[in-house]
PDB file of C-alpha atoms in Angstrom:
ATOM      1  CA  MET A   1     -12.743  22.355  -9.185  1.00 31.00           C
ATOM      2  CA  ASP A   2     -14.769  23.649 -12.200  1.00 33.00           C
ATOM      3  CA  MET A   3     -14.614  20.565 -14.316  1.00 36.00           C
ATOM      4  CA  GLN A   4     -16.020  22.281 -17.300  1.00 30.00           C
ATOM      5  CA  LEU A   5     -13.480  25.124 -17.027  1.00 30.00           C
ATOM      6  CA  GLY A   6     -10.663  22.277 -16.486  1.00 30.00           C
ATOM      7  CA  ILE A   7     -11.618  20.885 -19.789  1.00 29.00           C
ATOM      8  CA  GLN A   8     -12.316  24.148 -21.995  1.00 31.00           C
ATOM      9  CA  ASP A   9      -9.721  26.251 -20.718  1.00 36.00           C
ATOM     10  CA  ALA A  10      -6.908  24.163 -19.600  1.00 37.00           C
ATOM     11  CA  ARG A  11      -3.491  23.690 -21.919  1.00 46.00           C
ATOM     12  CA  ALA A  12      -3.758  19.950 -22.761  1.00 58.00           C
ATOM     13  CA  CYS A  13      -0.712  17.690 -22.164  1.00 67.00           C
ATOM     14  CA  PRO A  14       1.214  16.481 -25.208  1.00 55.00           C
ATOM     15  CA  HIS A  15      -0.537  13.939 -27.246  1.00 48.00           C
ATOM     16  CA  ALA A  16       2.403  12.683 -29.401  1.00 41.00           C
ATOM     17  CA  LEU A  17       2.895   9.116 -29.979  1.00 42.00           C
ATOM     18  CA  GLN A  18       5.808   8.382 -27.834  1.00 44.00           C
ATOM     19  CA  GLU A  19       5.819   4.839 -26.756  1.00 46.00           C
ATOM     20  CA  PRO A  20       8.718   2.466 -27.648  1.00 41.00           C
ATOM     21  CA  PRO A  21       7.694   0.849 -31.089  1.00 37.00           C
ATOM     22  CA  ASN A  22       7.951  -2.475 -29.576  1.00 40.00           C
ATOM     23  CA  LEU A  23       5.111  -1.886 -27.271  1.00 46.00           C
ATOM     24  CA  LEU A  24       2.778  -0.968 -30.156  1.00 45.00           C
ATOM     25  CA  PRO A  25       0.687  -3.381 -32.250  1.00 41.00           C
ATOM     26  CA  SER A  26       1.330  -3.299 -35.846  1.00 41.00           C
ATOM     27  CA  ARG A  27      -1.049  -1.159 -38.146  1.00 47.00           C
ATOM     28  CA  ASP A  28      -1.720  -1.044 -41.981  1.00 42.00           C
ATOM     29  CA  ALA A  29      -0.515   1.520 -43.590  1.00 44.00           C
ATOM     30  CA  ASN A  30      -4.051   2.488 -44.978  1.00 51.00           C
ATOM     31  CA  ASP A  31      -5.132   2.735 -41.161  1.00 51.00           C
ATOM     32  CA  ARG A  32      -6.139   6.390 -40.885  1.00 50.00           C
ATOM     33  CA  GLN A  33      -7.143   6.269 -37.115  1.00 53.00           C
ATOM     34  CA  PRO A  34      -5.543   8.809 -35.215  1.00 51.00           C
ATOM     35  CA  ALA A  35      -2.603   7.875 -33.402  1.00 65.00           C
ATOM     36  CA  ARG A  36      -2.674   6.517 -29.956  1.00 81.00           C
ATOM     37  CA  PRO A  37      -2.202   9.340 -27.350  1.00 91.00           C
ATOM     38  CA  ARG A  38       0.912   9.376 -25.544  1.00 93.00           C
ATOM     39  CA  LEU A  39       1.253   7.299 -22.105  1.00 96.00           C
ATOM     40  CA  MET A  40       2.491   9.305 -19.488  1.00 97.00           C
ATOM     41  CA  ARG A  41       3.795   8.509 -16.003  1.00 98.00           C
ATOM     42  CA  VAL A  42       2.786  10.367 -13.029  1.00 98.00           C
ATOM     43  CA  SER A  43       6.487  11.802 -12.747  1.00 98.00           C
ATOM     44  CA  GLU A  44       6.036  13.116 -16.360  1.00 98.00           C
ATOM     45  CA  ILE A  45       2.826  14.685 -15.842  1.00 98.00           C
ATOM     46  CA  ASP A  46       4.078  16.664 -12.985  1.00 97.00           C
ATOM     47  CA  ARG A  47       6.774  17.848 -15.218  1.00 97.00           C
ATOM     48  CA  GLU A  48       4.891  18.581 -18.363  1.00 97.00           C
ATOM     49  CA  CYS A  49       1.349  19.201 -18.140  1.00 96.00           C
ATOM     50  CA  ASP A  50      -0.456  22.308 -16.987  1.00 95.00           C
ATOM     51  CA  PRO A  51      -1.701  22.299 -13.512  1.00 95.00           C
ATOM     52  CA  ALA A  52      -5.287  22.982 -14.831  1.00 95.00           C
ATOM     53  CA  SER A  53      -5.019  20.200 -17.357  1.00 97.00           C
ATOM     54  CA  PRO A  54      -6.985  16.963 -17.379  1.00 97.00           C
ATOM     55  CA  LEU A  55      -4.233  14.822 -16.659  1.00 98.00           C
ATOM     56  CA  ARG A  56      -3.046  16.731 -13.564  1.00 98.00           C
ATOM     57  CA  SER A  57      -6.597  17.005 -12.466  1.00 97.00           C
ATOM     58  CA  ILE A  58      -6.621  13.054 -12.444  1.00 98.00           C
ATOM     59  CA  VAL A  59      -3.113  12.805 -10.524  1.00 98.00           C
ATOM     60  CA  ASP A  60      -4.392  15.494  -7.839  1.00 98.00           C
ATOM     61  CA  TRP A  61      -7.267  13.006  -7.433  1.00 98.00           C
ATOM     62  CA  ILE A  62      -5.181   9.919  -7.091  1.00 98.00           C
ATOM     63  CA  ARG A  63      -3.229  11.868  -4.245  1.00 98.00           C
ATOM     64  CA  GLY A  64      -5.623  13.558  -2.467  1.00 97.00           C
ATOM     65  CA  PHE A  65      -8.508  10.792  -2.742  1.00 97.00           C
ATOM     66  CA  LEU A  66      -7.203   7.524  -3.617  1.00 97.00           C
ATOM     67  CA  ALA A  67      -4.047   7.639  -1.454  1.00 97.00           C
ATOM     68  CA  ARG A  68      -5.651   8.842   1.808  1.00 97.00           C
ATOM     69  CA  PRO A  69      -7.945   7.584   4.502  1.00 97.00           C
ATOM     70  CA  HIS A  70     -11.687   8.715   3.990  1.00 96.00           C
ATOM     71  CA  PRO A  71     -14.025   8.758   6.874  1.00 96.00           C
ATOM     72  CA  GLN A  72     -16.713   6.996   5.000  1.00 96.00           C
ATOM     73  CA  LEU A  73     -14.441   4.307   3.915  1.00 95.00           C
ATOM     74  CA  GLY A  74     -15.641   1.722   6.547  1.00 94.00           C
ATOM     75  CA  ARG A  75     -12.280   0.412   7.337  1.00 93.00           C
ATOM     76  CA  PRO A  76      -8.932   1.961   8.515  1.00 95.00           C
ATOM     77  CA  GLY A  77      -6.374   2.922   5.806  1.00 96.00           C
ATOM     78  CA  LEU A  78      -6.149   4.305   2.496  1.00 96.00           C
ATOM     79  CA  VAL A  79      -8.962   4.170   0.011  1.00 97.00           C
ATOM     80  CA  CYS A  80      -6.720   2.108  -2.165  1.00 95.00           C
ATOM     81  CA  PRO A  81      -3.723   0.831  -0.499  1.00 94.00           C
ATOM     82  CA  PHE A  82      -1.785   0.097  -3.733  1.00 93.00           C
ATOM     83  CA  VAL A  83      -1.677   3.545  -4.715  1.00 96.00           C
ATOM     84  CA  PRO A  84       1.462   4.748  -2.548  1.00 96.00           C
ATOM     85  CA  GLY A  85       3.391   2.013  -3.879  1.00 95.00           C
ATOM     86  CA  ALA A  86       2.461   2.692  -7.309  1.00 96.00           C
ATOM     87  CA  LEU A  87       3.242   6.375  -7.193  1.00 97.00           C
ATOM     88  CA  LYS A  88       6.599   5.568  -5.400  1.00 96.00           C
ATOM     89  CA  LEU A  89       7.422   2.963  -8.082  1.00 96.00           C
ATOM     90  CA  ASP A  90       6.208   5.537 -10.749  1.00 97.00           C
ATOM     91  CA  THR A  91       4.110   2.621 -12.367  1.00 97.00           C
ATOM     92  CA  ILE A  92       0.895   4.603 -12.914  1.00 98.00           C
ATOM     93  CA  TRP A  93       0.417   5.758 -16.730  1.00 98.00           C
ATOM     94  CA  LEU A  94      -2.227   7.986 -18.073  1.00 98.00           C
ATOM     95  CA  ALA A  95      -3.317   9.074 -21.500  1.00 97.00           C
ATOM     96  CA  GLU A  96      -5.825  11.831 -22.648  1.00 97.00           C
ATOM     97  CA  MET A  97      -8.190  10.893 -25.178  1.00 94.00           C
ATOM     98  CA  PRO A  98      -8.519  14.041 -27.421  1.00 90.00           C
ATOM     99  CA  ASP A  99     -11.351  12.805 -29.279  1.00 88.00           C
ATOM    100  CA  ALA A 100     -14.428  15.116 -29.346  1.00 87.00           C
ATOM    101  CA  ALA A 101     -17.084  12.621 -29.390  1.00 89.00           C
ATOM    102  CA  PRO A 102     -15.450   8.964 -28.554  1.00 92.00           C
ATOM    103  CA  SER A 103     -17.944   6.174 -29.452  1.00 94.00           C
ATOM    104  CA  PHE A 104     -18.275   3.027 -27.837  1.00 96.00           C
ATOM    105  CA  GLU A 105     -16.560   1.255 -30.614  1.00 96.00           C
ATOM    106  CA  HIS A 106     -13.528   3.503 -30.539  1.00 94.00           C
ATOM    107  CA  ILE A 107     -13.252   3.502 -26.795  1.00 96.00           C
ATOM    108  CA  SER A 108     -13.564  -0.527 -27.087  1.00 96.00           C
ATOM    109  CA  ALA A 109     -10.866  -0.574 -29.754  1.00 95.00           C
ATOM    110  CA  ILE A 110      -8.395   1.675 -27.947  1.00 95.00           C
ATOM    111  CA  MET A 111      -8.817  -0.088 -24.732  1.00 96.00           C
ATOM    112  CA  THR A 112      -8.162  -3.450 -26.240  1.00 96.00           C
ATOM    113  CA  GLU A 113      -4.894  -1.732 -28.159  1.00 96.00           C
ATOM    114  CA  TYR A 114      -3.676  -0.519 -24.687  1.00 97.00           C
ATOM    115  CA  ARG A 115      -4.019  -3.850 -23.112  1.00 97.00           C
ATOM    116  CA  ALA A 116      -1.956  -5.299 -25.319  1.00 97.00           C
ATOM    117  CA  ILE A 117       0.620  -2.439 -24.597  1.00 97.00           C
ATOM    118  CA  PHE A 118       0.085  -2.995 -20.786  1.00 97.00           C
ATOM    119  CA  GLN A 119       1.079  -6.619 -21.043  1.00 96.00           C
ATOM    120  CA  GLN A 120       4.092  -5.824 -22.863  1.00 95.00           C
ATOM    121  CA  LEU A 121       5.261  -3.017 -20.627  1.00 95.00           C
ATOM    122  CA  GLU A 122       7.627  -3.676 -17.625  1.00 92.00           C
ATOM    123  CA  PRO A 123       7.186  -4.879 -14.792  1.00 91.00           C
ATOM    124  CA  ARG A 124       5.648  -7.717 -16.695  1.00 90.00           C
ATOM    125  CA  THR A 125       5.902 -10.134 -13.719  1.00 87.00           C
ATOM    126  CA  GLY A 126       6.875 -10.135  -9.994  1.00 88.00           C
ATOM    127  CA  PRO A 127       5.061  -8.099  -7.026  1.00 89.00           C
ATOM    128  CA  ASP A 128       6.022  -4.720  -8.669  1.00 92.00           C
ATOM    129  CA  SER A 129       3.795  -5.649 -11.683  1.00 93.00           C
ATOM    130  CA  MET A 130       0.933  -5.820  -9.234  1.00 92.00           C
ATOM    131  CA  ASN A 131       1.396  -1.816  -8.950  1.00 94.00           C
ATOM    132  CA  LYS A 132       1.231  -1.273 -12.878  1.00 97.00           C
ATOM    133  CA  VAL A 133      -1.950   0.916 -13.664  1.00 97.00           C
ATOM    134  CA  PHE A 134      -3.091   2.477 -16.915  1.00 98.00           C
ATOM    135  CA  LEU A 135      -5.587   5.068 -16.803  1.00 98.00           C
ATOM    136  CA  LEU A 136      -7.318   6.348 -19.990  1.00 98.00           C
ATOM    137  CA  VAL A 137      -8.825   9.668 -19.395  1.00 98.00           C
ATOM    138  CA  PHE A 138     -11.980  11.031 -21.789  1.00 97.00           C
ATOM    139  CA  PRO A 139     -12.487  14.717 -20.868  1.00 97.00           C
ATOM    140  CA  ALA A 140     -14.847  15.294 -23.992  1.00 96.00           C
ATOM    141  CA  LEU A 141     -17.392  12.775 -22.165  1.00 96.00           C
ATOM    142  CA  ALA A 142     -17.602  15.000 -19.356  1.00 95.00           C
ATOM    143  CA  ALA A 143     -19.298  17.530 -21.107  1.00 93.00           C
ATOM    144  CA  GLN A 144     -21.987  14.784 -22.343  1.00 94.00           C
ATOM    145  CA  GLY A 145     -23.185  14.245 -18.819  1.00 94.00           C
ATOM    146  CA  ALA A 146     -25.154  11.164 -18.265  1.00 95.00           C
ATOM    147  CA  GLU A 147     -24.757  10.009 -21.878  1.00 95.00           C
ATOM    148  CA  GLY A 148     -20.900  10.320 -21.611  1.00 95.00           C
ATOM    149  CA  ALA A 149     -20.929   8.169 -18.189  1.00 96.00           C
ATOM    150  CA  ALA A 150     -23.247   5.402 -19.953  1.00 96.00           C
ATOM    151  CA  VAL A 151     -20.443   5.213 -22.752  1.00 97.00           C
ATOM    152  CA  ILE A 152     -18.053   4.441 -20.053  1.00 97.00           C
ATOM    153  CA  GLU A 153     -20.194   1.948 -18.065  1.00 97.00           C
ATOM    154  CA  LYS A 154     -21.127   0.238 -21.459  1.00 97.00           C
ATOM    155  CA  VAL A 155     -17.493  -0.204 -22.535  1.00 98.00           C
ATOM    156  CA  HIS A 156     -16.752  -1.478 -18.754  1.00 98.00           C
ATOM    157  CA  ALA A 157     -19.625  -4.091 -19.080  1.00 97.00           C
ATOM    158  CA  SER A 158     -18.725  -5.185 -22.611  1.00 98.00           C
ATOM    159  CA  LEU A 159     -14.795  -5.690 -21.681  1.00 98.00           C
ATOM    160  CA  LYS A 160     -14.552  -6.834 -18.103  1.00 98.00           C
ATOM    161  CA  PRO A 161     -15.036 -10.684 -19.110  1.00 98.00           C
ATOM    162  CA  SER A 162     -12.376 -10.627 -21.659  1.00 98.00           C
ATOM    163  CA  PHE A 163     -10.029  -8.910 -19.248  1.00 98.00           C
ATOM    164  CA  VAL A 164     -10.761 -11.152 -16.123  1.00 98.00           C
ATOM    165  CA  GLU A 165     -10.142 -14.204 -18.602  1.00 98.00           C
ATOM    166  CA  ILE A 166      -6.683 -13.288 -18.946  1.00 97.00           C
ATOM    167  CA  GLY A 167      -5.968 -12.183 -15.186  1.00 97.00           C
ATOM    168  CA  MET A 168      -6.775  -8.472 -15.445  1.00 98.00           C
ATOM    169  CA  LEU A 169      -9.431  -5.958 -14.006  1.00 97.00           C
ATOM    170  CA  VAL A 170     -11.016  -2.962 -15.895  1.00 98.00           C
ATOM    171  CA  GLY A 171     -12.401  -0.470 -13.972  1.00 97.00           C
ATOM    172  CA  GLU A 172     -14.885   2.592 -14.613  1.00 97.00           C
ATOM    173  CA  PHE A 173     -14.587   6.099 -13.164  1.00 97.00           C
ATOM    174  CA  HIS A 174     -16.840   8.979 -13.681  1.00 97.00           C
ATOM    175  CA  VAL A 175     -18.499  11.899 -11.437  1.00 96.00           C
ATOM    176  CA  ALA A 176     -21.856  10.212 -11.250  1.00 94.00           C
ATOM    177  CA  ASN A 177     -20.562   6.564 -10.621  1.00 96.00           C
ATOM    178  CA  GLU A 178     -23.035   5.060  -8.278  1.00 95.00           C
ATOM    179  CA  GLY A 179     -20.650   2.065  -7.489  1.00 94.00           C
ATOM    180  CA  ALA A 180     -20.694   1.460  -3.727  1.00 93.00           C
ATOM    181  CA  GLY A 181     -17.757   0.777  -1.370  1.00 93.00           C
ATOM    182  CA  LEU A 182     -17.628  -2.724  -0.006  1.00 91.00           C
ATOM    183  CA  ARG A 183     -17.966  -1.830   3.589  1.00 92.00           C
ATOM    184  CA  ASN A 184     -20.119   1.300   3.499  1.00 95.00           C
ATOM    185  CA  PRO A 185     -22.964   1.394   0.845  1.00 93.00           C
ATOM    186  CA  ASP A 186     -23.219   5.160   1.009  1.00 95.00           C
ATOM    187  CA  PHE A 187     -19.635   5.498  -0.014  1.00 96.00           C
ATOM    188  CA  ARG A 188     -18.804   6.150  -3.596  1.00 96.00           C
ATOM    189  CA  PRO A 189     -15.043   5.450  -4.310  1.00 96.00           C
ATOM    190  CA  LEU A 190     -15.369   5.241  -8.085  1.00 96.00           C
ATOM    191  CA  ARG A 191     -16.346   9.083  -8.557  1.00 97.00           C
ATOM    192  CA  SER A 192     -13.686  10.689 -10.247  1.00 97.00           C
ATOM    193  CA  PRO A 193     -13.425  14.268 -11.600  1.00 97.00           C
ATOM    194  CA  LEU A 194     -13.199  13.043 -15.454  1.00 97.00           C
ATOM    195  CA  PRO A 195     -14.645  10.078 -17.087  1.00 97.00           C
ATOM    196  CA  MET A 196     -11.859   7.389 -17.421  1.00 98.00           C
ATOM    197  CA  LEU A 197     -11.103   3.730 -17.672  1.00 98.00           C
ATOM    198  CA  ALA A 198      -8.608   1.638 -15.755  1.00 98.00           C
ATOM    199  CA  MET A 199      -6.670  -1.325 -16.327  1.00 98.00           C
ATOM    200  CA  ARG A 200      -4.422  -3.491 -14.146  1.00 97.00           C
ATOM    201  CA  HIS A 201      -3.631  -6.838 -12.874  1.00 97.00           C
ATOM    202  CA  LEU A 202      -5.977  -8.844 -10.791  1.00 97.00           C
ATOM    203  CA  VAL A 203      -4.990  -9.204  -7.345  1.00 96.00           C
ATOM    204  CA  GLU A 204      -6.462 -11.198  -4.518  1.00 96.00           C
ATOM    205  CA  SER A 205      -8.649  -8.417  -3.025  1.00 95.00           C
ATOM    206  CA  ASP A 206     -10.403  -8.393  -6.146  1.00 96.00           C
ATOM    207  CA  LEU A 207     -12.864 -11.353  -5.430  1.00 97.00           C
ATOM    208  CA  PRO A 208     -15.542  -9.240  -4.128  1.00 96.00           C
ATOM    209  CA  PHE A 209     -15.709  -7.265  -7.792  1.00 95.00           C
ATOM    210  CA  LEU A 210     -16.029 -10.693  -9.423  1.00 98.00           C
ATOM    211  CA  THR A 211     -18.841 -12.155  -7.331  1.00 97.00           C
ATOM    212  CA  ARG A 212     -21.579  -9.068  -7.361  1.00 94.00           C
ATOM    213  CA  ASP A 213     -24.973 -10.155  -6.983  1.00 92.00           C
ATOM    214  CA  PHE A 214     -26.030  -8.411 -10.380  1.00 93.00           C
ATOM    215  CA  TYR A 215     -23.815 -10.565 -12.340  1.00 96.00           C
ATOM    216  CA  SER A 216     -25.593 -13.366 -13.531  1.00 96.00           C
ATOM    217  CA  PRO A 217     -24.531 -16.897 -12.164  1.00 97.00           C
ATOM    218  CA  GLN A 218     -22.528 -17.830 -15.586  1.00 97.00           C
ATOM    219  CA  LEU A 219     -20.738 -14.882 -15.374  1.00 98.00           C
ATOM    220  CA  ARG A 220     -19.842 -15.142 -11.797  1.00 98.00           C
ATOM    221  CA  SER A 221     -18.786 -18.638 -12.453  1.00 98.00           C
ATOM    222  CA  ALA A 222     -16.425 -17.567 -15.179  1.00 98.00           C
ATOM    223  CA  PHE A 223     -14.845 -14.809 -13.256  1.00 98.00           C
ATOM    224  CA  VAL A 224     -14.205 -16.777 -10.492  1.00 98.00           C
ATOM    225  CA  ARG A 225     -12.492 -19.737 -12.219  1.00 98.00           C
ATOM    226  CA  SER A 226     -10.628 -17.387 -14.069  1.00 98.00           C
ATOM    227  CA  TYR A 227      -9.141 -15.676 -10.628  1.00 98.00           C
ATOM    228  CA  LEU A 228      -8.667 -19.330  -9.491  1.00 98.00           C
ATOM    229  CA  PHE A 229      -6.579 -20.022 -12.578  1.00 97.00           C
ATOM    230  CA  ARG A 230      -4.591 -16.954 -12.395  1.00 96.00           C
ATOM    231  CA  LEU A 231      -4.184 -16.548  -8.720  1.00 96.00           C
ATOM    232  CA  GLY A 232      -4.740 -19.928  -7.217  1.00 88.00           C
ATOM    233  CA  GLY A 233      -0.945 -20.410  -6.275  1.00 90.00           C
ATOM    234  CA  ALA A 234      -0.649 -17.159  -4.779  1.00 94.00           C
ATOM    235  CA  LEU A 235      -4.204 -16.955  -2.668  1.00 96.00           C
ATOM    236  CA  SER A 236      -4.250 -17.010   0.863  1.00 97.00           C
ATOM    237  CA  HIS A 237      -5.639 -20.084   2.569  1.00 96.00           C
ATOM    238  CA  ALA A 238      -8.929 -18.310   3.487  1.00 97.00           C
ATOM    239  CA  LYS A 239      -9.277 -16.287   0.039  1.00 97.00           C
ATOM    240  CA  PHE A 240      -8.884 -19.485  -1.886  1.00 97.00           C
ATOM    241  CA  ASN A 241     -11.733 -21.147   0.091  1.00 97.00           C
ATOM    242  CA  GLU A 242     -13.804 -18.013  -0.129  1.00 98.00           C
ATOM    243  CA  ALA A 243     -13.567 -18.141  -3.886  1.00 98.00           C
ATOM    244  CA  VAL A 244     -14.280 -22.073  -4.109  1.00 98.00           C
ATOM    245  CA  GLU A 245     -17.465 -21.457  -2.089  1.00 98.00           C
ATOM    246  CA  ALA A 246     -18.454 -18.366  -4.648  1.00 98.00           C
ATOM    247  CA  LEU A 247     -17.751 -20.827  -7.407  1.00 98.00           C
ATOM    248  CA  ILE A 248     -19.891 -23.634  -5.916  1.00 98.00           C
ATOM    249  CA  ALA A 249     -22.489 -21.242  -5.212  1.00 98.00           C
ATOM    250  CA  ALA A 250     -22.548 -19.651  -8.787  1.00 98.00           C
ATOM    251  CA  GLU A 251     -22.704 -23.458 -10.164  1.00 97.00           C
ATOM    252  CA  MET A 252     -25.347 -24.389  -7.977  1.00 96.00           C
ATOM    253  CA  ALA A 253     -27.441 -21.479  -9.185  1.00 96.00           C
ATOM    254  CA  ILE A 254     -27.087 -22.481 -12.906  1.00 96.00           C
ATOM    255  CA  ALA A 255     -27.636 -25.908 -12.022  1.00 95.00           C
ATOM    256  CA  SER A 256     -31.180 -25.099 -10.305  1.00 93.00           C
ATOM    257  CA  ASN A 257     -32.054 -22.659 -13.345  1.00 85.00           C
ATOM    258  CA  PRO A 258     -30.464 -24.384 -16.404  1.00 72.00           C
ATOM    259  CA  ALA A 259     -32.266 -22.261 -18.833  1.00 65.00           C
TER     260      ALA A 259
END
């Protein structure tokens, strides 16, 4: 796919704000910020969006990459085992950000607003809620190359602690993402056709994403504490023990270097 052609020549999906009013945080009458782009389910994108539009390109990537096996994955099964269930339930929501030059501050603010919507949108509890995902797509950042990718990475790093604290995970995707697969360091599962940020609930299998070596011991400790607090009662015995061991290791690292 020619990514630049898809951005410049495709007919964009509707941007009108169409979420039910009770899902939206209130705004002051003098707030002149643009309306939040419409959240669309995959089924709506299939019906309403041009095949060459940014949102359709992401839906094609979801089906053609995330929902399929990959020879470099390092394990049997799909790249993301949750995707088929989410597609069946139609609980993957996408929004296309039309800003020509979205800033770190604006993306952070819009992510925080959509997080509030995510928490109110059904399914809110039970097993089906684990399949609910928001994907916010930033086509304009693709044209900025490394600078656009850096904005996505900066927002992700800034927001992840506040997301994990409330039992959610934020993910970053772009065409040059160097994040390695858990079982194959040469696999790049976070590379997507367009820059985007994802949000969803924490699940048991997320522990490795919270204990990466490049996080400080303080951050690893905070992440694992939130993981245990939010999921402790639902964790398998083995995963609970693994989390406790990770927490002890982080706390010991803090104790050995209190500065």
